[in-house]
Amino acid sequence: PTYNERWAGMSLDEWASRERGENNWMVRQLISKSNQEPLTSKDLELAKEIIRTKFVVGLMDQFEESVHRFNFLLGVDESDAQNNQ
C-alpha cells in the first residue's frame, strides 16, 4: 500500500518536494537502471522515446475512436466482419 496518513493534508507540490527515497522511479523502470546508478538527461530521453513508441493510450469517453486507433496500430483489418464482433 502506498497511502500514508501523513500525506493526506499535503499539496501535490509539497508532496513532490519531499524526499521519500524514490528517484525517478518510472524512468528507472523503463530503462532498467537501479537506484545506485546515476541518471542522465540521455536516460530521460530514452525513457520518453520508449513511452512514445511502445505505449498507446485510449480514452473511455472516446471509446470507439480509441479502439479504432488500437486496431490501426496493431494492424487489425476492421473491414473483416470477424474483427468487428
PDB file of C-alpha atoms in Angstrom, residues 52-84:
ATOM      1  CA  ARG A  52       6.334   7.412 -27.360  1.00  0.00           C
ATOM      2  CA  THR A  53       6.962   4.259 -29.386  1.00  0.00           C
ATOM      3  CA  LYS A  54       5.689   1.456 -27.141  1.00  0.00           C
ATOM      4  CA  PHE A  55       2.564   2.802 -25.423  1.00  0.00           C
ATOM      5  CA  VAL A  56      -0.904   3.544 -26.772  1.00  0.00           C
ATOM      6  CA  VAL A  57      -3.463   5.383 -24.676  1.00  0.00           C
ATOM      7  CA  GLY A  58      -7.206   5.148 -25.121  1.00  0.00           C
ATOM      8  CA  LEU A  59      -9.925   7.237 -23.506  1.00  0.00           C
ATOM      9  CA  MET A  60     -13.170   5.769 -22.202  1.00  0.00           C
ATOM     10  CA  ASP A  61     -15.164   8.826 -23.272  1.00  0.00           C
ATOM     11  CA  GLN A  62     -13.765   8.336 -26.797  1.00  0.00           C
ATOM     12  CA  PHE A  63     -14.025   4.558 -26.765  1.00  0.00           C
ATOM     13  CA  GLU A  64     -14.817   3.977 -30.458  1.00  0.00           C
ATOM     14  CA  GLU A  65     -12.012   6.260 -31.616  1.00  0.00           C
ATOM     15  CA  SER A  66      -9.612   4.605 -29.154  1.00  0.00           C
ATOM     16  CA  VAL A  67     -10.482   1.101 -30.399  1.00  0.00           C
ATOM     17  CA  HIS A  68     -10.033   2.286 -33.979  1.00  0.00           C
ATOM     18  CA  ARG A  69      -6.578   3.678 -33.044  1.00  0.00           C
ATOM     19  CA  PHE A  70      -5.617   0.380 -31.377  1.00  0.00           C
ATOM     20  CA  ASN A  71      -6.765  -1.564 -34.421  1.00  0.00           C
ATOM     21  CA  PHE A  72      -4.848   0.707 -36.793  1.00  0.00           C
ATOM     22  CA  LEU A  73      -1.619   0.497 -34.798  1.00  0.00           C
ATOM     23  CA  LEU A  74      -1.929  -3.265 -34.313  1.00  0.00           C
ATOM     24  CA  GLY A  75      -2.748  -3.888 -37.969  1.00  0.00           C
ATOM     25  CA  VAL A  76      -6.261  -5.217 -37.355  1.00  0.00           C
ATOM     26  CA  ASP A  77      -8.389  -5.273 -40.523  1.00  0.00           C
ATOM     27  CA  GLU A  78     -11.619  -3.540 -39.472  1.00  0.00           C
ATOM     28  CA  SER A  79     -13.285  -4.453 -42.758  1.00  0.00           C
ATOM     29  CA  ASP A  80     -13.149  -8.144 -41.779  1.00  0.00           C
ATOM     30  CA  ALA A  81     -16.503  -8.976 -40.139  1.00  0.00           C
ATOM     31  CA  GLN A  82     -14.793 -11.381 -37.731  1.00  0.00           C
ATOM     32  CA  ASN A  83     -12.826  -8.464 -36.264  1.00  0.00           C
ATOM     33  CA  ASN A  84     -15.963  -6.383 -35.653  1.00  0.00           C
TER      34      ASN A  84
END
